Amino acid sequence: MSDALASLARGEVFQPLRTIVRPPDARGLLGLMPAYRNGEQGAFGLKAICVFPGNPVMGKDAHQGMVILFSQETGEPLALMNASEITAIRTAAVSAVATRLLAREDAEQLGIIGAGVQARTHLVALACVREIKRARIACRNREHAEQLVREMREKVPFPIEAVGSNEEAVRDADVVVTATSSQQPVIDRNWVSAGAHINAIGTHSPQSREIDTSTMAAARIFTDRRESLLNEAGDYVLAAQEGAVTPENVVAEIGELVIGTKQGRSSASEITLFKSLGLAIEDVVSAEYLFRKATAENVGTWVDF
């Protein structure tokens, strides 16, 4: 994902804004996310994904769909992949890139709001970039948080605890992850410690947000793509409508930090916030990598198309 974001920052990617099909009477929405990357490992790709917020109560991922990979040489379809798995892994990997670049080096306390698929992958991914000593999980349904603890306690090298409120998860945390489908803020500026880093990943529409206006105004804001942030991120859009932030508050894209054209954290006490939109190029690069790996190892189901 670091490579994908660097390609975006260098202008090697063509990616329009996602198209959202949101029928007023439907239980979910359909998102169409195309992208192209040139170069030796380039490809065309499309993620077609349905987001159904009610799925987790049925034991299903809220994200259901496919990633289709096409040859950049001939346009031939190369692979059809499970978008739920790719989305789960690449989103956490992007947060890990942002955390590696923005969190304090001594960050060790992790707070997560949400207990779904993304909470699980973020526990694993963030442990790859910081020496986490403890994680606290909060969820509207306490049982879901406790289930996550039971499931993940043997998969990470640090203790995990289910807590009773979002405030308990966020207070004194060095790294915070918001991974919910909430329409309204799930954190409060008064809970956020000086020097904390926040990965805000759960919302992706201009009408919904996880981060309150005061936190947006207080933080140095980073994102995966400015155009997507300004058009799609309710965390930013709603705070901007209230006059609390402007485009000048967006310090950099993560890819700009990767290639060294912009700087990240400037002090140990500042709050940094990465607003993740989830980009088509992240899916295409993941799919291209997986396709090369599957080809080399001769795995998957091969079809004469």
Short mmCIF file of C-alpha atoms in Angstrom, two decimals:
data_model
loop_
_atom_site.label_atom_id
_atom_site.label_comp_id
_atom_site.label_asym_id
_atom_site.label_seq_id
_atom_site.Cartn_x
_atom_site.Cartn_y
_atom_site.Cartn_z
CA MET A 1 0.00 0.00 0.00
CA SER A 2 2.95 2.32 0.55
CA ASP A 3 3.91 1.61 -3.07
CA ALA A 4 0.35 2.28 -4.28
CA LEU A 5 0.13 5.62 -2.47
CA ALA A 6 3.57 6.62 -3.75
CA SER A 7 2.42 5.90 -7.31
CA LEU A 8 -0.62 8.11 -6.74
CA ALA A 9 1.57 10.94 -5.45
CA ARG A 10 3.91 10.66 -8.44
CA GLY A 11 1.02 10.98 -10.91
CA GLU A 12 1.25 7.39 -12.19
CA VAL A 13 -2.41 6.68 -11.41
CA PHE A 14 -5.64 7.59 -13.19
CA GLN A 15 -8.59 7.38 -10.84
CA PRO A 16 -11.96 9.14 -11.08
CA LEU A 17 -14.10 9.64 -8.00
CA ARG A 18 -16.17 6.61 -7.10
CA THR A 19 -19.73 6.36 -8.38
CA ILE A 20 -22.32 5.64 -5.70
CA VAL A 21 -25.71 4.09 -6.52
CA ARG A 22 -27.89 4.82 -3.49
CA PRO A 23 -31.59 4.03 -4.16
CA PRO A 24 -33.75 5.67 -1.47
CA ASP A 25 -35.65 2.45 -0.71
CA ALA A 26 -32.67 0.06 -0.73
CA ARG A 27 -31.03 -1.49 2.33
CA GLY A 28 -27.57 -0.64 1.03
CA LEU A 29 -25.63 1.00 -1.76
CA LEU A 30 -23.48 0.00 -4.71
CA GLY A 31 -20.08 1.63 -5.20
CA LEU A 32 -18.14 1.48 -8.48
CA MET A 33 -14.43 2.21 -8.08
CA PRO A 34 -12.25 2.07 -11.22
CA ALA A 35 -8.53 2.88 -11.43
CA TYR A 36 -5.48 2.44 -13.64
CA ARG A 37 -1.78 2.36 -12.82
CA ASN A 38 0.90 2.37 -15.48
CA GLY A 39 4.36 0.86 -15.31
CA GLU A 40 5.75 -2.64 -15.07
CA GLN A 41 3.16 -3.73 -12.52
CA GLY A 42 0.35 -1.65 -14.00
CA ALA A 43 -3.20 -2.75 -14.65
CA PHE A 44 -6.77 -1.63 -15.08
CA GLY A 45 -9.10 -2.58 -12.27
CA LEU A 46 -12.62 -2.14 -11.00
CA LYS A 47 -14.07 -2.76 -7.57
CA ALA A 48 -17.84 -3.17 -7.57
CA ILE A 49 -18.97 -3.35 -3.98
CA CYS A 50 -22.24 -3.26 -2.08
CA VAL A 51 -22.24 -1.78 1.41
CA PHE A 52 -25.07 -3.09 3.59
CA PRO A 53 -24.73 -1.70 7.15
CA GLY A 54 -27.20 -4.24 8.53
CA ASN A 55 -25.15 -7.28 7.50
CA PRO A 56 -23.04 -7.66 10.68
CA VAL A 57 -26.10 -8.59 12.77
CA MET A 58 -26.51 -11.57 10.41
CA GLY A 59 -22.85 -12.51 10.78
CA LYS A 60 -21.96 -11.15 7.34
CA ASP A 61 -19.43 -8.50 6.31
CA ALA A 62 -21.05 -5.15 5.50
CA HIS A 63 -18.90 -5.05 2.33
CA GLN A 64 -19.87 -7.50 -0.42
CA GLY A 65 -18.43 -7.41 -3.92
CA MET A 66 -15.71 -8.17 -6.42
CA VAL A 67 -12.46 -6.74 -7.70
CA ILE A 68 -11.86 -7.36 -11.41
CA LEU A 69 -8.31 -7.07 -12.75
CA PHE A 70 -7.63 -6.39 -16.46
CA SER A 71 -4.41 -6.53 -18.48
CA GLN A 72 -2.98 -3.11 -19.30
CA GLU A 73 -1.62 -4.59 -22.55
CA THR A 74 -4.77 -6.14 -24.04
CA GLY A 75 -7.65 -5.35 -21.66
CA GLU A 76 -8.27 -9.06 -21.10
CA PRO A 77 -9.81 -9.96 -17.72
CA LEU A 78 -7.10 -11.54 -15.58
CA ALA A 79 -8.78 -12.23 -12.26
CA LEU A 80 -11.97 -11.96 -10.23
CA MET A 81 -11.37 -11.58 -6.49
CA ASN A 82 -13.30 -11.25 -3.24
CA ALA A 83 -13.63 -7.52 -2.55
CA SER A 84 -14.51 -8.08 1.12
CA GLU A 85 -11.16 -9.72 1.84
CA ILE A 86 -9.17 -7.19 -0.17
CA THR A 87 -11.00 -4.26 1.44
CA ALA A 88 -10.44 -5.63 4.93
CA ILE A 89 -6.71 -6.15 4.47
CA ARG A 90 -5.78 -3.13 2.33
CA THR A 91 -7.68 -0.65 4.51
CA ALA A 92 -5.80 -1.75 7.61
CA ALA A 93 -2.52 -1.80 5.67
CA VAL A 94 -3.07 1.82 4.57
CA SER A 95 -3.77 2.81 8.19
CA ALA A 96 -0.53 1.06 9.13
CA VAL A 97 1.36 3.14 6.55
CA ALA A 98 -0.20 6.32 7.97
CA THR A 99 0.50 5.24 11.55
CA ARG A 100 4.11 4.40 10.74
CA LEU A 101 4.57 7.88 9.26
CA LEU A 102 2.51 9.95 11.72
CA ALA A 103 2.21 8.33 15.16
CA ARG A 104 4.81 9.06 17.81
CA GLU A 105 7.64 6.54 17.88
CA ASP A 106 6.77 5.63 21.47
CA ALA A 107 3.04 5.10 20.76
CA GLU A 108 1.92 1.96 22.61
CA GLN A 109 -1.71 2.39 23.75
CA LEU A 110 -4.31 1.57 21.07
CA GLY A 111 -8.00 2.46 21.22
CA ILE A 112 -10.50 1.12 18.67
CA ILE A 113 -14.15 2.12 18.29
CA GLY A 114 -15.99 -0.59 16.41
CA ALA A 115 -15.76 -4.38 16.64
CA GLY A 116 -16.24 -5.53 13.08
CA VAL A 117 -13.95 -6.81 10.34
CA GLN A 118 -11.84 -3.65 10.29
CA ALA A 119 -11.21 -3.75 14.03
CA ARG A 120 -9.76 -7.23 13.59
CA THR A 121 -7.45 -6.38 10.68
CA HIS A 122 -6.32 -3.13 12.32
CA LEU A 123 -5.23 -4.96 15.48
CA VAL A 124 -2.90 -7.07 13.34
CA ALA A 125 -1.72 -4.32 10.96
CA LEU A 126 -0.93 -1.64 13.55
CA ALA A 127 1.11 -4.13 15.57
CA CYS A 128 3.42 -4.30 12.54
CA VAL A 129 4.41 -0.63 12.81
CA ARG A 130 4.33 0.19 16.55
CA GLU A 131 5.08 -1.80 19.69
CA ILE A 132 1.53 -1.87 21.01
CA LYS A 133 1.32 -2.72 24.72
CA ARG A 134 -2.47 -2.69 25.16
CA ALA A 135 -5.63 -2.30 23.08
CA ARG A 136 -9.09 -1.24 24.27
CA ILE A 137 -12.17 -1.95 22.15
CA ALA A 138 -15.50 -0.13 22.41
CA CYS A 139 -18.68 -0.97 20.51
CA ARG A 140 -22.35 -0.06 20.78
CA ASN A 141 -22.96 -3.75 21.50
CA ARG A 142 -20.62 -4.70 24.34
CA GLU A 143 -20.99 -8.40 23.46
CA HIS A 144 -19.53 -7.77 20.01
CA ALA A 145 -16.46 -6.18 21.58
CA GLU A 146 -16.08 -9.08 23.99
CA GLN A 147 -16.40 -11.55 21.11
CA LEU A 148 -13.63 -9.73 19.25
CA VAL A 149 -11.42 -9.99 22.35
CA ARG A 150 -12.03 -13.74 22.59
CA GLU A 151 -11.30 -14.21 18.90
CA MET A 152 -8.17 -12.05 18.65
CA ARG A 153 -6.41 -12.42 22.01
CA GLU A 154 -4.25 -15.31 20.72
CA LYS A 155 -3.51 -13.58 17.39
CA VAL A 156 -1.73 -10.47 18.70
CA PRO A 157 1.17 -10.16 21.16
CA PHE A 158 -0.54 -7.71 23.56
CA PRO A 159 -3.59 -7.74 25.86
CA ILE A 160 -6.95 -6.68 24.42
CA GLU A 161 -9.79 -5.41 26.60
CA ALA A 162 -13.44 -4.68 25.87
CA VAL A 163 -14.51 -1.41 27.52
CA GLY A 164 -17.91 0.06 28.21
CA SER A 165 -17.72 3.39 26.38
CA ASN A 166 -16.02 5.15 23.50
CA GLU A 167 -14.46 7.54 26.00
CA GLU A 168 -12.76 4.65 27.81
CA ALA A 169 -11.26 3.46 24.54
CA VAL A 170 -9.99 6.89 23.45
CA ARG A 171 -8.71 8.46 26.69
CA ASP A 172 -4.92 8.05 27.06
CA ALA A 173 -4.69 6.21 23.72
CA ASP A 174 -1.66 7.04 21.57
CA VAL A 175 -3.29 5.61 18.45
CA VAL A 176 -7.06 5.68 17.86
CA VAL A 177 -9.04 3.87 15.16
CA THR A 178 -12.66 4.73 14.38
CA ALA A 179 -14.14 1.86 12.39
CA THR A 180 -17.90 2.32 12.57
CA SER A 181 -20.86 3.00 10.29
CA SER A 182 -22.04 5.84 12.52
CA GLN A 183 -23.76 8.89 11.07
CA GLN A 184 -22.74 11.03 14.07
CA PRO A 185 -19.38 11.60 15.81
CA VAL A 186 -18.18 8.75 17.99
CA ILE A 187 -15.31 10.65 19.64
CA ASP A 188 -15.07 13.96 21.48
CA ARG A 189 -12.13 16.36 21.40
CA ASN A 190 -11.96 16.34 25.20
CA TRP A 191 -11.09 12.63 25.16
CA VAL A 192 -8.17 12.89 22.72
CA SER A 193 -4.72 13.06 24.30
CA ALA A 194 -2.03 15.47 23.19
CA GLY A 195 0.22 13.70 20.69
CA ALA A 196 -2.39 11.12 19.69
CA HIS A 197 -2.75 9.84 16.14
CA ILE A 198 -6.25 9.03 14.79
CA ASN A 199 -7.09 6.75 11.88
CA ALA A 200 -10.65 7.62 10.82
CA ILE A 201 -11.75 4.90 8.43
CA GLY A 202 -15.42 4.10 8.92
CA THR A 203 -17.41 6.71 7.00
CA HIS A 204 -17.33 7.45 3.28
CA SER A 205 -20.19 9.80 2.51
CA PRO A 206 -20.58 13.59 2.84
CA GLN A 207 -23.54 13.15 5.20
CA SER A 208 -21.91 10.96 7.87
CA ARG A 209 -18.95 11.40 10.20
CA GLU A 210 -17.14 9.74 13.06
CA ILE A 211 -14.97 12.71 14.10
CA ASP A 212 -16.42 15.73 15.87
CA THR A 213 -15.81 19.23 14.53
CA SER A 214 -13.58 20.29 17.43
CA THR A 215 -11.21 17.37 16.84
CA MET A 216 -11.08 18.09 13.10
CA ALA A 217 -10.21 21.73 13.86
CA ALA A 218 -7.54 20.80 16.42
CA ALA A 219 -5.81 18.10 14.35
CA ARG A 220 -3.31 18.25 11.53
CA ILE A 221 -5.25 16.47 8.79
CA PHE A 222 -3.80 13.93 6.35
CA THR A 223 -5.62 11.78 3.81
CA ASP A 224 -5.07 9.22 1.07
CA ARG A 225 -6.39 11.60 -1.62
CA ARG A 226 -7.38 15.26 -1.37
CA GLU A 227 -10.05 15.17 -4.09
CA SER A 228 -11.81 12.28 -2.37
CA LEU A 229 -11.59 13.95 1.04
CA LEU A 230 -13.07 17.26 -0.16
CA ASN A 231 -15.96 15.55 -1.97
CA GLU A 232 -16.72 12.39 -0.01
CA ALA A 233 -15.59 12.67 3.62
CA GLY A 234 -18.36 13.87 5.92
CA ASP A 235 -15.77 14.23 8.71
CA TYR A 236 -14.22 17.05 6.67
CA VAL A 237 -17.24 18.29 4.67
CA LEU A 238 -19.51 18.82 7.68
CA ALA A 239 -16.75 20.51 9.69
CA ALA A 240 -16.04 22.75 6.68
CA GLN A 241 -19.71 23.69 6.44
CA GLU A 242 -19.47 24.82 10.06
CA GLY A 243 -16.46 27.00 9.16
CA ALA A 244 -14.04 24.99 11.29
CA VAL A 245 -11.71 23.75 8.53
CA THR A 246 -10.70 24.70 4.99
CA PRO A 247 -8.65 22.91 2.31
CA GLU A 248 -5.57 24.57 3.82
CA ASN A 249 -6.05 22.41 6.92
CA VAL A 250 -5.22 19.32 4.84
CA VAL A 251 -1.47 19.03 5.32
CA ALA A 252 -0.68 16.26 2.83
CA GLU A 253 -1.65 13.02 1.19
CA ILE A 254 0.04 9.98 2.72
CA GLY A 255 1.72 9.25 -0.62
CA GLU A 256 3.40 12.67 -0.46
CA LEU A 257 4.91 11.65 2.89
CA VAL A 258 6.05 8.35 1.41
CA ILE A 259 7.95 10.02 -1.46
CA GLY A 260 9.25 12.82 0.77
CA THR A 261 7.65 15.87 -0.85
CA LYS A 262 5.69 16.75 2.32
CA GLN A 263 6.44 16.39 6.02
CA GLY A 264 4.30 14.62 8.61
CA ARG A 265 4.30 15.03 12.39
CA SER A 266 6.12 18.18 13.51
CA SER A 267 5.91 17.82 17.30
CA ALA A 268 5.29 15.20 19.96
CA SER A 269 2.24 17.04 21.30
CA GLU A 270 0.22 17.68 18.14
CA ILE A 271 -2.79 15.57 17.19
CA THR A 272 -2.52 13.98 13.76
CA LEU A 273 -5.54 12.61 11.92
CA PHE A 274 -5.56 10.36 8.88
CA LYS A 275 -8.88 10.38 7.07
CA SER A 276 -9.01 7.21 4.99
CA LEU A 277 -11.42 7.23 2.07
CA GLY A 278 -10.43 3.86 0.62
CA LEU A 279 -9.20 4.27 -2.94
CA ALA A 280 -9.70 2.17 -6.05
CA ILE A 281 -5.96 2.19 -6.68
CA GLU A 282 -5.46 0.43 -3.34
CA ASP A 283 -7.75 -2.35 -4.56
CA VAL A 284 -6.12 -2.55 -8.02
CA VAL A 285 -2.58 -2.72 -6.63
CA SER A 286 -3.68 -5.35 -4.10
CA ALA A 287 -5.34 -7.40 -6.85
CA GLU A 288 -2.32 -7.11 -9.17
CA TYR A 289 -0.02 -8.26 -6.35
CA LEU A 290 -2.31 -11.19 -5.53
CA PHE A 291 -2.59 -12.15 -9.20
CA ARG A 292 1.20 -12.30 -9.57
CA LYS A 293 1.43 -14.36 -6.37
CA ALA A 294 -1.33 -16.74 -7.50
CA THR A 295 0.33 -17.18 -10.87
CA ALA A 296 3.69 -17.96 -9.30
CA GLU A 297 2.20 -20.46 -6.84
CA ASN A 298 -0.44 -21.86 -9.23
CA VAL A 299 -3.29 -21.35 -6.78
CA GLY A 300 -6.87 -20.22 -7.23
CA THR A 301 -9.43 -21.50 -9.69
CA TRP A 302 -8.23 -21.03 -13.27
CA VAL A 303 -10.91 -20.57 -15.92
CA ASP A 304 -10.59 -20.55 -19.73
CA PHE A 305 -12.41 -17.27 -20.28
#
